[in-house]
Tab-separated table of C-alpha atoms and ligand atoms in Angstrom:
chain	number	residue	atom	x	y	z
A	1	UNK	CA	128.374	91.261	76.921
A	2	UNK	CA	127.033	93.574	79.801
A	3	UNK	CA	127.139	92.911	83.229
A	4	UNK	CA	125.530	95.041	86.376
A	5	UNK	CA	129.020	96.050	87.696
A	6	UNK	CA	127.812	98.435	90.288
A	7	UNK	CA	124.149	97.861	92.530
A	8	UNK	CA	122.586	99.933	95.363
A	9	UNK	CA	119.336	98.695	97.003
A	10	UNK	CA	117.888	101.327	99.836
A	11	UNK	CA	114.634	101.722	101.250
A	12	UNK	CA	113.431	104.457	103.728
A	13	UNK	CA	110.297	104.158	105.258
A	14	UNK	CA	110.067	108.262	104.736
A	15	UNK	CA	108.720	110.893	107.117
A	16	UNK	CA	104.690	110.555	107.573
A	17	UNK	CA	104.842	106.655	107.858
A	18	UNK	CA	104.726	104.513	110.385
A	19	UNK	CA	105.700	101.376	108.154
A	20	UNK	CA	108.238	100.295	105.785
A	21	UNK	CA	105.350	98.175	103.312
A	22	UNK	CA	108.392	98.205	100.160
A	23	UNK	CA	110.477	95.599	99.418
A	24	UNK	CA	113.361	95.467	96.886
A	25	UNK	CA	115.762	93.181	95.801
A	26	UNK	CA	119.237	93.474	93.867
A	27	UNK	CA	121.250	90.680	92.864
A	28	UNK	CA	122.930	90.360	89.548
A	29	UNK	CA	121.134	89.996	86.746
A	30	UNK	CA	117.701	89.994	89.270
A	31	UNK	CA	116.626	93.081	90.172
A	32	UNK	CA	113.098	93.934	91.897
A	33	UNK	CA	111.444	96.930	93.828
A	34	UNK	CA	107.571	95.829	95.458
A	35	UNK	CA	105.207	98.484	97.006
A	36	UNK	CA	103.133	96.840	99.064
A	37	UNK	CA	99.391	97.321	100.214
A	38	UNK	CA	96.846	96.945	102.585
A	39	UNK	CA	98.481	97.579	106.098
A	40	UNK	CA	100.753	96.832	108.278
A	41	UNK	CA	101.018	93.402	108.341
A	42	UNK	CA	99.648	92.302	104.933
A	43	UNK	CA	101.752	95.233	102.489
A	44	UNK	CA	104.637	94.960	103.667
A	45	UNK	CA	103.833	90.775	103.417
A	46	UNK	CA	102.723	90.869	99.499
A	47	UNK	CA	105.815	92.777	98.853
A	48	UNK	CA	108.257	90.421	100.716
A	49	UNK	CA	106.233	87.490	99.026
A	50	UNK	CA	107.051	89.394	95.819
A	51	UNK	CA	110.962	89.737	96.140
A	52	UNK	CA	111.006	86.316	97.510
A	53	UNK	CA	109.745	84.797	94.511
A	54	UNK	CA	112.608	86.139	92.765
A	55	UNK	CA	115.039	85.707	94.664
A	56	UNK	CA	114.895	81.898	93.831
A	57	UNK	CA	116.273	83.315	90.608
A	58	UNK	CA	114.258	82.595	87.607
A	59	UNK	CA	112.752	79.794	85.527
A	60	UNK	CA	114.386	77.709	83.154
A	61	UNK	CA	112.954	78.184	80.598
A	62	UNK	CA	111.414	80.916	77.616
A	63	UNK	CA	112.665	83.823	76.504
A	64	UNK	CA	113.370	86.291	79.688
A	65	UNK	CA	110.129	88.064	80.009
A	66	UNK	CA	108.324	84.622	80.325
A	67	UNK	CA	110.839	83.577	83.295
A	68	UNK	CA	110.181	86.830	84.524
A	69	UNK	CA	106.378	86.781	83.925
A	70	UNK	CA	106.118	83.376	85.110
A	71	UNK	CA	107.489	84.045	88.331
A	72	UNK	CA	105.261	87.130	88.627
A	73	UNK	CA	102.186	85.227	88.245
A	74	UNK	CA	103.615	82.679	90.838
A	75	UNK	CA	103.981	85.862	93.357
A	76	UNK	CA	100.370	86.432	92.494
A	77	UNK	CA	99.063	83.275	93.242
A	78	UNK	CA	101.148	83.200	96.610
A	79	UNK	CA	99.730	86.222	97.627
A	80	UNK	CA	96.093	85.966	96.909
A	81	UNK	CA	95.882	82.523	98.518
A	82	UNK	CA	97.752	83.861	101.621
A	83	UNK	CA	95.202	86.536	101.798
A	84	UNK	CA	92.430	84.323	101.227
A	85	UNK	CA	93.379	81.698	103.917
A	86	UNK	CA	94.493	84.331	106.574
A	87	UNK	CA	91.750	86.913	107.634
A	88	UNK	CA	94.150	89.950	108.964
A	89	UNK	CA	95.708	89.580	105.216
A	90	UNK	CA	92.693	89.882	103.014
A	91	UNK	CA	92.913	92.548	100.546
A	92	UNK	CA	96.908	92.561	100.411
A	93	UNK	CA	98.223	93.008	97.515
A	94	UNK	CA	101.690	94.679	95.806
A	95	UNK	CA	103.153	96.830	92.683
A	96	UNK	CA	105.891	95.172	91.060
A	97	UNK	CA	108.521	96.173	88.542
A	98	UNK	CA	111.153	93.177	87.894
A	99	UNK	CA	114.420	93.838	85.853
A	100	UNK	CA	116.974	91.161	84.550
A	101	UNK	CA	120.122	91.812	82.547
A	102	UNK	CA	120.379	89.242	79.952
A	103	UNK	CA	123.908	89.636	77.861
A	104	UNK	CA	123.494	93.353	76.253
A	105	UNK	CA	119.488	93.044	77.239
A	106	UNK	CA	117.151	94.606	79.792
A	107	UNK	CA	113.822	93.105	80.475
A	108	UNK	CA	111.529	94.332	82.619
A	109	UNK	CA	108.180	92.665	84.239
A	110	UNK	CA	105.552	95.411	85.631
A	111	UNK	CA	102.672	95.353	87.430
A	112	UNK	CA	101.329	98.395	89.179
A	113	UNK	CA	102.936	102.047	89.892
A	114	UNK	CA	106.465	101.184	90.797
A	115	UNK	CA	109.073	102.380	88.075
A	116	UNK	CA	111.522	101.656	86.162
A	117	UNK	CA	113.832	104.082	84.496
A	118	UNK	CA	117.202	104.477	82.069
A	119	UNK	CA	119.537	106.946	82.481
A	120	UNK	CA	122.315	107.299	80.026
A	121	UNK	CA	123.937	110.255	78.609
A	122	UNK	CA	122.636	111.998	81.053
A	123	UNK	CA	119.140	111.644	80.223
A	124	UNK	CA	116.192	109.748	82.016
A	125	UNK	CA	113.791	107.479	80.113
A	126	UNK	CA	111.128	105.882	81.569
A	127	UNK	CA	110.567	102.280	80.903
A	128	UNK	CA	107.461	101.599	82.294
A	129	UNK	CA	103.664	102.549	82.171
A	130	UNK	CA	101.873	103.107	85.480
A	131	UNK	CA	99.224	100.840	85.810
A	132	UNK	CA	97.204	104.067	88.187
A	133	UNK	CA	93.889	105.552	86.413
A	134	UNK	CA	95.530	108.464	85.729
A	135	UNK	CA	98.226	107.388	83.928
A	136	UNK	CA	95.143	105.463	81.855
A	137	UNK	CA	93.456	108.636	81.241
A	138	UNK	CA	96.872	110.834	80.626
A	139	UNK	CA	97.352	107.408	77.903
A	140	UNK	CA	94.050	108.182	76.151
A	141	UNK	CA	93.980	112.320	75.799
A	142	UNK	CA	91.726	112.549	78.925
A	143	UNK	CA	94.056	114.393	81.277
A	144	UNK	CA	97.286	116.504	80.820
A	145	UNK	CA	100.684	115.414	82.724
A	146	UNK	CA	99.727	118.288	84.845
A	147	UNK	CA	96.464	117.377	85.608
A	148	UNK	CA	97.134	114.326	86.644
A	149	UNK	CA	100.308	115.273	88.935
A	150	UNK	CA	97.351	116.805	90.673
A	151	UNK	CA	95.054	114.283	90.759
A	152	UNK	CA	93.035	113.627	93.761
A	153	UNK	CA	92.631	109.720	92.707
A	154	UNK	CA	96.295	109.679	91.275
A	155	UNK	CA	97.341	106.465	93.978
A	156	UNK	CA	94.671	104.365	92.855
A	157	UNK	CA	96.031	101.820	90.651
A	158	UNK	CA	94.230	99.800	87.952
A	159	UNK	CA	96.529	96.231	88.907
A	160	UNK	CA	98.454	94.775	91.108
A	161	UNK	CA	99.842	91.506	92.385
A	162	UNK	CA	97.533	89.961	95.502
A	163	UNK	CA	93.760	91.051	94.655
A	164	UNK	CA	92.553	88.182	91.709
A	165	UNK	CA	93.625	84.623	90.914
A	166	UNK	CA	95.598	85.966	87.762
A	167	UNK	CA	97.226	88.990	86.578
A	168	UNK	CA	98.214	90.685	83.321
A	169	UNK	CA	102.119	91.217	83.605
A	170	UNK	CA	103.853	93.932	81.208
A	171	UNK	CA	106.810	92.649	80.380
A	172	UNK	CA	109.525	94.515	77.791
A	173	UNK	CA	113.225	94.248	76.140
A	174	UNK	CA	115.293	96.933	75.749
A	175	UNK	CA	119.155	97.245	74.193
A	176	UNK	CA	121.372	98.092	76.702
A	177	UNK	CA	124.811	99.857	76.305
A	178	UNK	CA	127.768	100.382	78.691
A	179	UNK	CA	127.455	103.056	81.140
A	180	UNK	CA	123.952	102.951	80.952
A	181	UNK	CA	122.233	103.238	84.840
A	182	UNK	CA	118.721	101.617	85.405
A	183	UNK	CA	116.706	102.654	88.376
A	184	UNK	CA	113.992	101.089	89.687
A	185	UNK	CA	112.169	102.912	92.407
A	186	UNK	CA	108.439	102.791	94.101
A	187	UNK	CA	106.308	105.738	94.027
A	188	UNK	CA	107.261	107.442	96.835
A	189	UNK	CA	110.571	108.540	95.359
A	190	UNK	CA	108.406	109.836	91.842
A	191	UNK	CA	105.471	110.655	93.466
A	192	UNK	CA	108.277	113.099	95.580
A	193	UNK	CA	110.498	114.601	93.227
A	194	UNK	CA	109.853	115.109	89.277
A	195	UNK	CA	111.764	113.431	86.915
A	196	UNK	CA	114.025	116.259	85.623
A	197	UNK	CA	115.331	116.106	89.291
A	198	UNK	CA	115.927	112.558	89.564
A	199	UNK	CA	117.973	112.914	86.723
A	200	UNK	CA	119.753	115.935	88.289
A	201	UNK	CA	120.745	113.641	91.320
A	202	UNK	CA	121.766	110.556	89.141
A	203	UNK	CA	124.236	113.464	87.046
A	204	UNK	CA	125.866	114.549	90.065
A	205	UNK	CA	126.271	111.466	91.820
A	206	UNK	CA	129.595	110.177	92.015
A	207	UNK	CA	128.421	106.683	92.697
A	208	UNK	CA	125.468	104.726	93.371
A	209	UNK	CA	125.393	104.276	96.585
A	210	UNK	CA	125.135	108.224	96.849
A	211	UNK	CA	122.981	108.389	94.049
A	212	UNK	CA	120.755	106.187	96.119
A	213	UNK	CA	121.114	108.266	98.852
A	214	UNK	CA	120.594	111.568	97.530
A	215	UNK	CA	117.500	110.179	96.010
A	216	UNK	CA	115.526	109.469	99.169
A	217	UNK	CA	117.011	112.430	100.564
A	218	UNK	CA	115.437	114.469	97.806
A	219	UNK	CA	112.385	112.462	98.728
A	220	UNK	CA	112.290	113.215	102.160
A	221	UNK	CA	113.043	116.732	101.497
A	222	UNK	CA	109.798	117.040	99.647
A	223	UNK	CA	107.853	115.523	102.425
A	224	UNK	CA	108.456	111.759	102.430
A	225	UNK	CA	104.876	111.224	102.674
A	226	UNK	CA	105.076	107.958	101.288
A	227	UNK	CA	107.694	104.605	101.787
A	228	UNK	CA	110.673	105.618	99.445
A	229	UNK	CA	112.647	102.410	97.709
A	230	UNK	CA	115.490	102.969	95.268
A	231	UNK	CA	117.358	100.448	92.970
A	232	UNK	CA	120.407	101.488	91.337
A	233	UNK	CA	122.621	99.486	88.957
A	234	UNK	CA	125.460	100.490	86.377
A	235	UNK	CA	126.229	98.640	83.282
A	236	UNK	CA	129.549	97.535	81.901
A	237	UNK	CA	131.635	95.486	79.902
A	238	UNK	CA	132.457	92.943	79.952
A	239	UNK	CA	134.784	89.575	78.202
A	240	UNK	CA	133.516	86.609	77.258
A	241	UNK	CA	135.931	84.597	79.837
A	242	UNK	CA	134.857	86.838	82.849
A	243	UNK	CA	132.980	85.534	85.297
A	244	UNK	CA	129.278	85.707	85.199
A	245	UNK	CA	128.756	85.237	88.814
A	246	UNK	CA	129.851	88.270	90.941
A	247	UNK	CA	129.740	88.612	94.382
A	248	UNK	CA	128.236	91.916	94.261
A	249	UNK	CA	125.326	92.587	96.505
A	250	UNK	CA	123.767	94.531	98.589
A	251	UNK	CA	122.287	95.457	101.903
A	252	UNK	CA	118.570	95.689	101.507
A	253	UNK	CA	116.827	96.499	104.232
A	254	UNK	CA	113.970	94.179	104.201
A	255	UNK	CA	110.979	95.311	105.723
A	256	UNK	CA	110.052	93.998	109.259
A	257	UNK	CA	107.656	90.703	108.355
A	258	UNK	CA	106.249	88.889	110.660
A	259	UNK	CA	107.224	85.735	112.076
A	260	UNK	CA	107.615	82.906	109.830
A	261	UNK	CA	104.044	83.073	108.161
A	262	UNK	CA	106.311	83.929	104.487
A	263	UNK	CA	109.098	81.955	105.436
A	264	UNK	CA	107.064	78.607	105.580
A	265	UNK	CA	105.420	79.466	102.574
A	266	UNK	CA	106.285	77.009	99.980
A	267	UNK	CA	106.640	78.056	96.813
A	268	UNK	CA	103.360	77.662	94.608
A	269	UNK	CA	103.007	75.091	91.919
A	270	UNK	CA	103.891	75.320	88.389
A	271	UNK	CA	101.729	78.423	87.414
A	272	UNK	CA	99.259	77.486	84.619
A	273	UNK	CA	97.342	81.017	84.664
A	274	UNK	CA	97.130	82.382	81.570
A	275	UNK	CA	99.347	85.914	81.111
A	276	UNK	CA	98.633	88.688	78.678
A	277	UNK	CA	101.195	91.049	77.972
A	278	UNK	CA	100.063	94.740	77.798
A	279	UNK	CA	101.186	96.903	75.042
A	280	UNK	CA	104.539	98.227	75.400
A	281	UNK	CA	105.678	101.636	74.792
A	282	UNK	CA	107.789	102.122	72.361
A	283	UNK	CA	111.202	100.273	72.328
A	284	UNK	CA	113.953	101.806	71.912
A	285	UNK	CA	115.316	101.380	68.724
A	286	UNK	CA	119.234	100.724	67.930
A	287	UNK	CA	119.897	102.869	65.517
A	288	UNK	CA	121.976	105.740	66.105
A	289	UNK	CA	119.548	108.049	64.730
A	290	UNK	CA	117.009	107.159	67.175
A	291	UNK	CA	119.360	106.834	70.094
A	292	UNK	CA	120.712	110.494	69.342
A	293	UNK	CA	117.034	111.529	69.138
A	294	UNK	CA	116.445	110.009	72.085
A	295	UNK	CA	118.982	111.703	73.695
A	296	UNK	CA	117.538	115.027	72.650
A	297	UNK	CA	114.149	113.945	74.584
A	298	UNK	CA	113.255	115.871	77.595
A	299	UNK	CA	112.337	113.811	80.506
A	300	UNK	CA	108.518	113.502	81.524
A	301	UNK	CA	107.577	116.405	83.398
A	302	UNK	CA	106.965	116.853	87.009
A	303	UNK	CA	105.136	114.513	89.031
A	304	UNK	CA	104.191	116.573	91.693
A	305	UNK	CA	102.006	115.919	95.136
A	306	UNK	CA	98.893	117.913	95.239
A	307	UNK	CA	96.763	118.373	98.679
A	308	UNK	CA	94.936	114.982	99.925
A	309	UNK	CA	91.464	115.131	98.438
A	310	UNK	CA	88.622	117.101	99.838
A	311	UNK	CA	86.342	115.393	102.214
A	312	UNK	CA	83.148	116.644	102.753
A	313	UNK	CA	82.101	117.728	106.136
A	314	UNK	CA	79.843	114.740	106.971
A	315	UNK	CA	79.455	111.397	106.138
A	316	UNK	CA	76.177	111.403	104.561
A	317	UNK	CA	75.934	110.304	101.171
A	318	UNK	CA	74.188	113.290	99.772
A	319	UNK	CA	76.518	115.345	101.025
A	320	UNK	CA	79.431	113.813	98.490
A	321	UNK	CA	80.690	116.275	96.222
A	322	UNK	CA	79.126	116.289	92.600
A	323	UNK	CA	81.660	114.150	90.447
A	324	UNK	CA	83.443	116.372	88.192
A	325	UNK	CA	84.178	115.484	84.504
A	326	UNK	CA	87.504	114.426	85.031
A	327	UNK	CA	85.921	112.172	87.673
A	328	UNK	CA	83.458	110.678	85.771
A	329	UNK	CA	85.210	109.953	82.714
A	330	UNK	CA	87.564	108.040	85.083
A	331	UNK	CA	84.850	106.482	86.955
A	332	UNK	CA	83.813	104.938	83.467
A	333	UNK	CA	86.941	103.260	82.456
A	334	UNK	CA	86.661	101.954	86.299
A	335	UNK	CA	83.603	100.605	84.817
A	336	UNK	CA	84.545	99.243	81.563
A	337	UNK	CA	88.117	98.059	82.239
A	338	UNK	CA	88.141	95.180	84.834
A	339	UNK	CA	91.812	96.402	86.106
A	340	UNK	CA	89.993	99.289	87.687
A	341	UNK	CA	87.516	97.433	89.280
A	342	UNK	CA	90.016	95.353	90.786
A	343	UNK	CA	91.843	98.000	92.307
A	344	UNK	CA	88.542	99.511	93.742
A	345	UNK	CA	87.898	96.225	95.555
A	346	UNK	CA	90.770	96.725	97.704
A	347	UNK	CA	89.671	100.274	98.900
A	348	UNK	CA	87.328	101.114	101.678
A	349	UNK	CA	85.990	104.157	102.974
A	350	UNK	CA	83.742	104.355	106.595
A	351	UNK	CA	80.533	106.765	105.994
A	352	UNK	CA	76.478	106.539	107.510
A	353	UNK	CA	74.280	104.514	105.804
A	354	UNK	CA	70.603	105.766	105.145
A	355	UNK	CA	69.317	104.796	108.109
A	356	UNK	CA	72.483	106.883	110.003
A	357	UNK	CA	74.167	103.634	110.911
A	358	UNK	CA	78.104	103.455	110.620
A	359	UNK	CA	78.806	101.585	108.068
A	360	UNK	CA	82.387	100.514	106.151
A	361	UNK	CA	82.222	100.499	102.200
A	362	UNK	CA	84.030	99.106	99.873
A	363	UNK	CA	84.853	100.928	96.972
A	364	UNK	CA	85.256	104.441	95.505
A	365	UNK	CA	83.092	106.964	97.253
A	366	UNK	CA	81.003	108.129	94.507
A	367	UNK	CA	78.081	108.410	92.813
A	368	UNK	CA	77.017	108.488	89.188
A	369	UNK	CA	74.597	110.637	87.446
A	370	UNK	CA	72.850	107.116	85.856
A	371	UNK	CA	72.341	106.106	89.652
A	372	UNK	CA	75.639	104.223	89.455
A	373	UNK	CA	77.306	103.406	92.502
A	374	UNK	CA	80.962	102.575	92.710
A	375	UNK	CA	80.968	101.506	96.431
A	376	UNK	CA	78.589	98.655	98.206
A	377	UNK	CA	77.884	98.382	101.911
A	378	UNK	CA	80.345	96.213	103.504
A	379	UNK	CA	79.494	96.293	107.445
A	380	UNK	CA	77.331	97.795	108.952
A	381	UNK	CA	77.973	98.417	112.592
A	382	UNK	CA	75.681	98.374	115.914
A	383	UNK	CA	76.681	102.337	115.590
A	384	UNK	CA	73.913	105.177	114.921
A	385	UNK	CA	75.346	108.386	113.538
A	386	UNK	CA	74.254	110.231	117.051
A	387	UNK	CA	76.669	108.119	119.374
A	388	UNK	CA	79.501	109.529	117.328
A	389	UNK	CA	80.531	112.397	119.241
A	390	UNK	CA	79.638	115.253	117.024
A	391	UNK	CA	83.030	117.186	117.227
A	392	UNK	CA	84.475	113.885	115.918
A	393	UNK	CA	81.939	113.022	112.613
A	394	UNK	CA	83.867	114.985	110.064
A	395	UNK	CA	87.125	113.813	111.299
A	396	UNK	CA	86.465	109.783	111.631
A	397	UNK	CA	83.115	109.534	108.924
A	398	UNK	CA	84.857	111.637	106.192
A	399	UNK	CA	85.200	109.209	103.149
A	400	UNK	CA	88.633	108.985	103.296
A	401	UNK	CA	89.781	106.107	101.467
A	402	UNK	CA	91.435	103.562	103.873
A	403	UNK	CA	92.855	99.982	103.960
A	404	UNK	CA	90.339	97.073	105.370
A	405	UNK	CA	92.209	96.882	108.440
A	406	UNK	CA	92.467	100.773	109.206
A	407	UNK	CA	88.669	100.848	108.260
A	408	UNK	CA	87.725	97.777	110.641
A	409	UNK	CA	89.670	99.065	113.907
A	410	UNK	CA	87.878	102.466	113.449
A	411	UNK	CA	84.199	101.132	113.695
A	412	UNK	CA	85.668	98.531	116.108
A	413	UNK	CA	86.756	101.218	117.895
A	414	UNK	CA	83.407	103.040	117.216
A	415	UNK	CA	81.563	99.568	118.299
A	416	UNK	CA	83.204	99.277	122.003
A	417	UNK	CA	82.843	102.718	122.496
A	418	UNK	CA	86.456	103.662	122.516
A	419	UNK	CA	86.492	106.937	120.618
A	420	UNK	CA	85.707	109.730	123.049
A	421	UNK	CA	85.978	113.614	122.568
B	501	CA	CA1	103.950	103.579	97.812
């Protein structure tokens, strides 16, 4: 029987933000990392809501990935009814990835873009598939590993805890031996540093704790442009008399939520939503054949971060750029797989409408060649185009994609007449 005998939780809130909006959790056999979304004050609060689900350990009953998809789905519910009953929280929402070591078994629960990994024999193995849109398209032949490194829209993801009533949860099994590490970490470790170096750090290390460390270093090396959270445990051995509660645990730095709104949260009733579990990749198989071929793999290549996208220089619609094929074949499965549309609903972006009015929309900024639209007006402000200081239209009406919140103080801002050269 296997036990986590070593665990390292750190989070950094990296160099470019202003908020920690990650949470993470470590506590033998419980393990969780949470990215959350939607601004200060509503990610970081989905992704405490996340961990704290959890960390009321895990239903009696089914097999492990029900306990740990049923208490995803609770998470869910918690969240979207938070950010239905509170205004400043609407949109919220998280990534999850949920581990739990059950005798010589990991299982994992995923939702979102958060990771989890194996390392052992000095190789890295991801466990997980990114629920993002280009991790959909790099799935289906549409766009190389390298192409989608580069991606403009590679941060959208296709699901995530917070937005509907119910969510899909991934949930796997995998053998585990002794030795063997597991990492779970949120995308602004991977989006930072490519695999083959994560594995480079992990090989050095001489524990986890610097492992951890030299992880979100690495991060932060590359920029930090993005909240960096790191999981760490090690697997061992153990007897059958040893004791299955250990004391281990571990400073995580829990992100600053506010006031008690989560703590006098009661936990949600028995969840009856309905769960579907995606298809998993590929289990590992036991055999030594396959483990040994395994060991042979290369890890994934680089995930690297490319420029922010391009803006054009005004906010006028006809001004957007023309959607390249890349774009549009995404923009489709947006169309055709819910999960996309979901994600879409939480993103905003603050243009002109076509009578030159400031106006917030919801959605991706583009435009289809059948007419399709994949954004819808969602204020319009008292603000015409030409009380927008002119030096300032490209910078403020750009089509940058935003959070409600960031979107809603800007044309508040715009509104009271607040923005000045
Ligand atoms: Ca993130």
């Amino acid at each position: 029987m296997l036990r986590a005998a070593e665990t390292v939780a750190k989070t950094d809130t990296g160099l470019q933000r202003r908020d920690n909006e990650d949470s993470a959790y470590a506590r033998s056999p419980v393990f969780v990392v949470a990215d959350g979304m939607g601004g200060a004050q509503a990610g970081e609060v989905a992704s405490r809501i996340a961990v704290e689900t959890f960390e009321q350990g895990l239903p009696e009953d089914g097999s492990p990935e029900e306990r740990l998809a049923s208490r995803a789905r609770e998470a869910n519910k918690r969240i979207h009814e938070l950010s239905r009953t509170e205004p400043e929280r609407a949109g919220m929402g998280t990534t999850l990835t949920a581990a739990y070591v059950d005798r010589d078994d990991l299982s994992i629960a995923h939702v979102g873009d958060s990771r989890a990994y194996l390392f052992r024999d000095g190789a890295l193995e991801r466990l997980t598939q990114d629920h993002s849109l280009v991790d959909e398209l790099v799935r289906r032949g549409k766009l190389t590993e390298e192409q989608a490194a580069e991606h403009p829209q590679r941060s959208i993801i296709t699901r995530a805890l917070g937005p509907e009533a119910d969510v899909a949860v991934d949930t796997w099994t995998y053998p585990l031996r002794a030795g063997d590490i597991v990492l779970l970490c949120s995308d602004g470790l991977t989006s930072m540093i490519s695999d083959e170096r994560v594995a480079e750090v992990l090989a050095r290390s001489t524990g986890l704790e610097e492992a951890a460390q030299g992880l979100i270093d690495e991060a932060n090396h590359a920029g930090g442009r993005d909240n960096i959270t790191v999981v760490l445990f090690r697997l061992e051995e153990v007897g059958p008399d040893a004791a299955v509660d250990q004391p281990t645990l571990v400073g995580i730095t829990a992100p600053q939520v506010a006031g008690g709104a989560v703590a006098q949260r009661t936990p949600a009733p028995a969840n009856t939503a309905t769960s579907s579990a995606g298809t998993p990749p590929a289990a590992p198989a036991a055999a030594a054949s396959a483990a040994e071929a395994r060991r042979r793999r290369r890890p994934r290549l680089a995930r690297t971060q490319g420029p922010p996208p391009s803006a054009p220089a005004t906010g006028r619609r006809r001004h957007w750029k023309p959607v390249a094929a890349a774009v549009s074949t995404l923009i489709v499965l947006f169309l055709l797989g819910g999960g996309g549309w979901l994600a879409s609903r939480q993103l905003f972006f603050v243009g002109t409408n076509s009578q030159g009015v400031v106006t917030i929309y919801r959605g991706l900024p583009y435009d289809l060649p059948a007419g399709i639209k994949l954004y819808e007006s969602y204020y319009v402000s008292g603000v015409p185009v030409s009380a927008v200081p002119a030096d300032r239209r490209s910078q403020l009406l750009n089509h940058h994609l935003r959070s409600q919140s960031d979107a809603s103080n800007l044309v508040k801002a715009l509104e009271l007449g607040q923005v000045s050269r």
